[in-house]
């Protein structure tokens, strides 16, 4: 998707701070971190949102959660804990329409999700 900011980062057309890459997924550091560690786990394939996924994406979604867990471990978050969050659609607070999982940690996060 030529006009998708995350597709442009994945394609190397604009800079991204890459933490991890494999054949299906990439992880970058969030440009506006909400915690000392704030990573974004996303598929290389352009999928706009969680609501666009179905049974055909089950393996990919499982892989993205697995990668989130692995990068949390490599960033030293496993022992103290961290949060994985997905914003979906307008009322879900999703600003970038390329599906991504936020991995947040390195401080005490509030119990509220609202
Ligand atoms: P969301 O609201 O779930 O769509 O989150 C989008 C996230 O992408 C926000 O936390 C932004 O700070 C982050 N973001 C936007 N542009 C960039 C960029 N060029 N590089 C890294 N993170 C970005
Ligand atoms: Zn995209």
PDB file of C-alpha atoms and ligand atoms in Angstrom:
ATOM      1  CA  UNK A   1       0.000   0.000   0.000  1.00  0.00           C
ATOM      2  CA  UNK A   2       1.878   3.032  -1.304  1.00  0.00           C
ATOM      3  CA  UNK A   3       0.194   5.515   1.016  1.00  0.00           C
ATOM      4  CA  UNK A   4       0.455   3.425   4.214  1.00  0.00           C
ATOM      5  CA  UNK A   5       3.110   4.751   6.599  1.00  0.00           C
ATOM      6  CA  UNK A   6       3.896   1.314   8.047  1.00  0.00           C
ATOM      7  CA  UNK A   7       4.145  -0.275   4.558  1.00  0.00           C
ATOM      8  CA  UNK A   8       6.560   2.532   3.654  1.00  0.00           C
ATOM      9  CA  UNK A   9       8.684   1.805   6.739  1.00  0.00           C
ATOM     10  CA  UNK A  10       8.629  -1.957   6.011  1.00  0.00           C
ATOM     11  CA  UNK A  11       9.705  -1.247   2.398  1.00  0.00           C
ATOM     12  CA  UNK A  12      12.593   0.929   3.628  1.00  0.00           C
ATOM     13  CA  UNK A  13      11.183   4.046   1.989  1.00  0.00           C
ATOM     14  CA  UNK A  14      11.089   5.979   5.261  1.00  0.00           C
ATOM     15  CA  UNK A  15      13.175   5.271   8.366  1.00  0.00           C
ATOM     16  CA  UNK A  16      12.062   2.981  11.134  1.00  0.00           C
ATOM     17  CA  UNK A  17      13.845   1.801  14.270  1.00  0.00           C
ATOM     18  CA  UNK A  18      13.702  -1.954  13.626  1.00  0.00           C
ATOM     19  CA  UNK A  19      13.978  -4.354  16.566  1.00  0.00           C
ATOM     20  CA  UNK A  20      13.078  -7.630  14.823  1.00  0.00           C
ATOM     21  CA  UNK A  21      12.221  -8.953  11.359  1.00  0.00           C
ATOM     22  CA  UNK A  22      11.259 -12.309   9.902  1.00  0.00           C
ATOM     23  CA  UNK A  23       9.486 -13.457   6.746  1.00  0.00           C
ATOM     24  CA  UNK A  24       6.049 -12.364   7.980  1.00  0.00           C
ATOM     25  CA  UNK A  25       6.519  -9.810  10.749  1.00  0.00           C
ATOM     26  CA  UNK A  26       8.490  -6.740  11.759  1.00  0.00           C
ATOM     27  CA  UNK A  27       8.859  -4.936  15.068  1.00  0.00           C
ATOM     28  CA  UNK A  28       9.728  -1.238  15.288  1.00  0.00           C
ATOM     29  CA  UNK A  29      10.014   1.191  18.179  1.00  0.00           C
ATOM     30  CA  UNK A  30       7.085   3.586  18.478  1.00  0.00           C
ATOM     31  CA  UNK A  31       8.069   7.119  17.468  1.00  0.00           C
ATOM     32  CA  UNK A  32       6.023   8.582  20.344  1.00  0.00           C
ATOM     33  CA  UNK A  33       6.591   6.088  23.169  1.00  0.00           C
ATOM     34  CA  UNK A  34       3.991   5.876  25.941  1.00  0.00           C
ATOM     35  CA  UNK A  35       6.312   3.846  28.190  1.00  0.00           C
ATOM     36  CA  UNK A  36      10.090   3.309  28.469  1.00  0.00           C
ATOM     37  CA  UNK A  37       9.643   0.367  26.085  1.00  0.00           C
ATOM     38  CA  UNK A  38       7.015   0.806  23.376  1.00  0.00           C
ATOM     39  CA  UNK A  39       7.234  -1.539  20.411  1.00  0.00           C
ATOM     40  CA  UNK A  40       4.902  -2.087  17.474  1.00  0.00           C
ATOM     41  CA  UNK A  41       4.545  -5.627  16.119  1.00  0.00           C
ATOM     42  CA  UNK A  42       3.032  -5.803  12.643  1.00  0.00           C
ATOM     43  CA  UNK A  43       2.731  -8.074   9.624  1.00  0.00           C
ATOM     44  CA  UNK A  44       4.710  -7.245   6.484  1.00  0.00           C
ATOM     45  CA  UNK A  45       1.482  -7.797   4.567  1.00  0.00           C
ATOM     46  CA  UNK A  46      -0.871  -4.818   4.575  1.00  0.00           C
ATOM     47  CA  UNK A  47      -3.966  -5.641   6.617  1.00  0.00           C
ATOM     48  CA  UNK A  48      -5.837  -2.531   7.694  1.00  0.00           C
ATOM     49  CA  UNK A  49      -7.210  -3.641  11.034  1.00  0.00           C
ATOM     50  CA  UNK A  50      -8.069  -6.557  13.291  1.00  0.00           C
ATOM     51  CA  UNK A  51     -11.632  -6.322  12.015  1.00  0.00           C
ATOM     52  CA  UNK A  52     -10.362  -7.202   8.508  1.00  0.00           C
ATOM     53  CA  UNK A  53      -9.013 -10.558   9.693  1.00  0.00           C
ATOM     54  CA  UNK A  54     -10.740 -13.926   9.649  1.00  0.00           C
ATOM     55  CA  UNK A  55      -9.905 -17.605   9.802  1.00  0.00           C
ATOM     56  CA  UNK A  56      -7.345 -17.133   6.998  1.00  0.00           C
ATOM     57  CA  UNK A  57      -5.241 -14.974   9.310  1.00  0.00           C
ATOM     58  CA  UNK A  58      -5.309 -17.225  12.376  1.00  0.00           C
ATOM     59  CA  UNK A  59      -1.733 -18.433  11.926  1.00  0.00           C
ATOM     60  CA  UNK A  60      -0.480 -14.919  11.245  1.00  0.00           C
ATOM     61  CA  UNK A  61      -2.241 -13.489  14.314  1.00  0.00           C
ATOM     62  CA  UNK A  62      -0.804 -16.271  16.460  1.00  0.00           C
ATOM     63  CA  UNK A  63       2.634 -15.554  15.027  1.00  0.00           C
ATOM     64  CA  UNK A  64       2.327 -11.836  15.824  1.00  0.00           C
ATOM     65  CA  UNK A  65       1.448 -12.596  19.467  1.00  0.00           C
ATOM     66  CA  UNK A  66       4.360 -15.026  19.622  1.00  0.00           C
ATOM     67  CA  UNK A  67       6.712 -12.352  18.245  1.00  0.00           C
ATOM     68  CA  UNK A  68       5.334  -9.810  20.748  1.00  0.00           C
ATOM     69  CA  UNK A  69       6.159 -12.219  23.561  1.00  0.00           C
ATOM     70  CA  UNK A  70       9.657 -12.889  22.192  1.00  0.00           C
ATOM     71  CA  UNK A  71      10.576  -9.212  21.755  1.00  0.00           C
ATOM     72  CA  UNK A  72       9.196  -8.437  25.220  1.00  0.00           C
ATOM     73  CA  UNK A  73      11.571 -11.102  26.504  1.00  0.00           C
ATOM     74  CA  UNK A  74      14.546  -9.745  24.527  1.00  0.00           C
ATOM     75  CA  UNK A  75      13.761  -6.209  25.767  1.00  0.00           C
ATOM     76  CA  UNK A  76      13.915  -7.469  29.353  1.00  0.00           C
ATOM     77  CA  UNK A  77      10.203  -7.127  30.130  1.00  0.00           C
ATOM     78  CA  UNK A  78       9.289 -10.727  30.905  1.00  0.00           C
ATOM     79  CA  UNK A  79       9.935 -10.708  34.621  1.00  0.00           C
ATOM     80  CA  UNK A  80       8.207  -7.439  35.549  1.00  0.00           C
ATOM     81  CA  UNK A  81       5.431  -7.746  32.985  1.00  0.00           C
ATOM     82  CA  UNK A  82       4.155  -5.788  30.030  1.00  0.00           C
ATOM     83  CA  UNK A  83       1.014  -5.096  28.032  1.00  0.00           C
ATOM     84  CA  UNK A  84       0.068  -6.163  24.512  1.00  0.00           C
ATOM     85  CA  UNK A  85      -2.719  -4.021  23.059  1.00  0.00           C
ATOM     86  CA  UNK A  86      -4.480  -3.722  19.723  1.00  0.00           C
ATOM     87  CA  UNK A  87      -6.498  -0.662  18.814  1.00  0.00           C
ATOM     88  CA  UNK A  88      -9.167  -1.501  16.276  1.00  0.00           C
ATOM     89  CA  UNK A  89     -11.047   1.082  14.242  1.00  0.00           C
ATOM     90  CA  UNK A  90     -12.096   4.639  15.031  1.00  0.00           C
ATOM     91  CA  UNK A  91     -13.655   4.153  18.458  1.00  0.00           C
ATOM     92  CA  UNK A  92     -10.901   1.716  19.341  1.00  0.00           C
ATOM     93  CA  UNK A  93      -8.415   4.560  18.941  1.00  0.00           C
ATOM     94  CA  UNK A  94      -6.612   3.163  15.886  1.00  0.00           C
ATOM     95  CA  UNK A  95      -4.743   5.955  14.080  1.00  0.00           C
ATOM     96  CA  UNK A  96      -2.585   3.995  11.621  1.00  0.00           C
ATOM     97  CA  UNK A  97      -4.617   1.656   9.387  1.00  0.00           C
ATOM     98  CA  UNK A  98      -2.060  -1.177   9.210  1.00  0.00           C
ATOM     99  CA  UNK A  99      -2.717  -3.766  11.936  1.00  0.00           C
ATOM    100  CA  UNK A 100      -0.205  -3.636  14.780  1.00  0.00           C
ATOM    101  CA  UNK A 101       0.162  -4.885  18.337  1.00  0.00           C
ATOM    102  CA  UNK A 102       1.532  -2.415  20.868  1.00  0.00           C
ATOM    103  CA  UNK A 103       3.998  -3.889  23.395  1.00  0.00           C
ATOM    104  CA  UNK A 104       4.342  -1.547  26.375  1.00  0.00           C
ATOM    105  CA  UNK A 105       6.503  -1.962  29.429  1.00  0.00           C
ATOM    106  CA  UNK A 106       9.241  -0.648  31.641  1.00  0.00           C
ATOM    107  CA  UNK A 107       6.937   1.197  34.036  1.00  0.00           C
ATOM    108  CA  UNK A 108       3.864   0.394  36.117  1.00  0.00           C
ATOM    109  CA  UNK A 109       0.937   0.601  33.704  1.00  0.00           C
ATOM    110  CA  UNK A 110      -2.464   1.640  34.977  1.00  0.00           C
ATOM    111  CA  UNK A 111      -5.128  -1.002  35.403  1.00  0.00           C
ATOM    112  CA  UNK A 112      -7.539   1.032  33.313  1.00  0.00           C
ATOM    113  CA  UNK A 113      -7.957   0.319  29.613  1.00  0.00           C
ATOM    114  CA  UNK A 114     -10.260   3.265  28.944  1.00  0.00           C
TER     115      UNK A 114
HETATM  116  P1  LIG B   1      -2.676   3.302  16.848  1.00  0.00           P
HETATM  117  O1  LIG B   1      -3.314   4.492  17.478  1.00  0.00           O
HETATM  118  O2  LIG B   1      -2.950   2.021  17.551  1.00  0.00           O
HETATM  119  O3  LIG B   1      -2.961   3.236  15.350  1.00  0.00           O
HETATM  120  O4  LIG B   1      -1.114   3.522  17.026  1.00  0.00           O
HETATM  121  C1  LIG B   1      -0.287   4.073  16.047  1.00  0.00           C
HETATM  122  C2  LIG B   1       1.062   4.224  16.674  1.00  0.00           C
HETATM  123  O5  LIG B   1       2.008   4.418  15.634  1.00  0.00           O
HETATM  124  C3  LIG B   1       1.182   5.433  17.611  1.00  0.00           C
HETATM  125  O6  LIG B   1       1.587   4.969  18.903  1.00  0.00           O
HETATM  126  C4  LIG B   1       2.238   6.300  16.938  1.00  0.00           C
HETATM  127  O7  LIG B   1       3.085   6.947  17.861  1.00  0.00           O
HETATM  128  C5  LIG B   1       2.981   5.289  16.091  1.00  0.00           C
HETATM  129  N1  LIG B   1       3.641   5.848  14.915  1.00  0.00           N
HETATM  130  C6  LIG B   1       3.117   6.693  14.001  1.00  0.00           C
HETATM  131  N2  LIG B   1       4.017   6.961  13.035  1.00  0.00           N
HETATM  132  C7  LIG B   1       5.132   6.242  13.349  1.00  0.00           C
HETATM  133  C8  LIG B   1       6.409   6.091  12.733  1.00  0.00           C
HETATM  134  N3  LIG B   1       6.737   6.740  11.611  1.00  0.00           N
HETATM  135  N4  LIG B   1       7.317   5.280  13.333  1.00  0.00           N
HETATM  136  C9  LIG B   1       7.000   4.632  14.488  1.00  0.00           C
HETATM  137  N5  LIG B   1       5.809   4.725  15.105  1.00  0.00           N
HETATM  138  C10 LIG B   1       4.890   5.530  14.531  1.00  0.00           C
HETATM  139 ZN1  LIG B   2       0.335  -0.969   5.335  1.00  0.00          ZN
END
